Amino acid sequence: MSRRIEIELTSARPDGTWTWRAAGARAPKGVLDGSLLPDGSKIGSVLKADAEVELDGMTILAVSTNKDKAEKSGLLDLIPSDKPFEAVTQQLAKRDRGERGDRPPRRDGPAGDRRPRRDGAPPRRDGAPPRTDRPGGDRPGGDRPGGDRPGGDRPGGSTRPDRGPRPERRSRPNFTAPPELPQRPKPKRLKPGRSHRNAVLADLPEEQRPVAERALQGGLPAVRQAVNEQNTRLRSEGKPEVPAAGLLSMAEGLLPRLRVAEWLDRADAAKADIDELDLRDLRSVVAAGEDPMVARDESTRAVATELKAALITKQESELALWFEDIDAAIGVGRIVRALKLSSQPPKAGVRFPVELAGKLATATTANLTTDALPDRWVAVLEAAAFSPVRTHVQPTAKPMQVNDELLATVKRVGPLLPQIAALFE
């Protein structure tokens, strides 16, 4: 079975045959007789060939040249001109808003001469008098009762006598959002450096640095895991294992110096941003300074004492700002925000002021009225469930509108708000 393919001539042999390959291929494919090639064929020529496909290969039956691509595409030659080039410009004339061009007017007279339809019939286009053959004479509405529109004296359209007047629309509750409160800037998070840790690693011998780096990452458990993984790999390769006891003993001896260096890096970062640092990060640095490995070192005692004093001062200032934010939220009517703030104290175990608690509980109860929407009840109850004033929220009755979402919320927060669960039975 023959087929048409494209071949590329690769070399000429002394016996008059040529080697060829498929166009674009790498290695020669076969050999063809040189008498089949057209005149002017050379190495690298791409030709069309009729090949016979057999089990042991392909036999070239005939070869022809490819036609010129330019002849196929029918491209036109560009003939240059001796005339000078003149640019073409275009300028659009402005048109007034009321200008309508050459269109003929739609009416015989000016628009001001036409009368409204209710005052009388408009003039006809052909100049003829208005039609009077309709019922009712010249009046457009005819003899229908009630004027020119069906519906009598009602000026808005027709009224269906079988339905009567439309019922009045029920007014929807209008809720005006309280004003926004200015947000305090977010505190900075602790970003310790590595100056102290790098100094300790630089003083260690080269063979101890990998063990020290692994101990900094996860302590003795991380060193033990790394040794076990290394021994497992060496055992599979048939090589001797490393002594695990010696490496663990080395890591245990290096760990106190590494812990002190790590804590000093964190302490330096906390001192640099002490006024804007997050209270949780400062508290974690002070707590880490009480570690026996850190507290025994003389270089950490003065820094730990300074950070403890700064922590006490910062806690007092954060408590004052916390109380101010809750009071401001109550003042503008943002009760949900005030309840959420009250459940997030800057210090655990702080006693909530009695006066502020009464003010917040009164404002929360005032939001749980009978005419409030179910969505408002859901938002207030979810915020009050974790507030320190949750037991003082005492609504008098449940809302007039109760949906499934509100019932599910009451069931979920019922253990924290038993008085609300009893109100909904």
mmCIF file of C-alpha atoms in Angstrom, residues 139 141-155 157:
data_model
loop_
_atom_site.group_PDB
_atom_site.id
_atom_site.type_symbol
_atom_site.label_atom_id
_atom_site.label_comp_id
_atom_site.label_asym_id
_atom_site.label_seq_id
_atom_site.Cartn_x
_atom_site.Cartn_y
_atom_site.Cartn_z
ATOM 1 C CA ARG A 139 -64.771 64.136 23.504
ATOM 2 C CA GLY A 141 -63.497 59.541 26.189
ATOM 3 C CA GLY A 142 -66.940 59.109 24.680
ATOM 4 C CA ASP A 143 -70.019 58.757 26.895
ATOM 5 C CA ARG A 144 -68.245 56.535 29.397
ATOM 6 C CA PRO A 145 -69.107 57.484 32.967
ATOM 7 C CA GLY A 146 -66.340 58.972 35.022
ATOM 8 C CA GLY A 147 -64.439 61.086 32.490
ATOM 9 C CA ASP A 148 -61.826 60.215 29.925
ATOM 10 C CA ARG A 149 -60.424 57.154 31.769
ATOM 11 C CA PRO A 150 -62.194 54.132 33.176
ATOM 12 C CA GLY A 151 -62.326 54.308 36.904
ATOM 13 C CA GLY A 152 -64.531 57.285 37.747
ATOM 14 C CA ASP A 153 -63.084 60.133 39.740
ATOM 15 C CA ARG A 154 -60.044 58.175 41.010
ATOM 16 C CA PRO A 155 -56.998 59.857 39.383
ATOM 17 C CA GLY A 157 -56.472 54.373 36.935
#
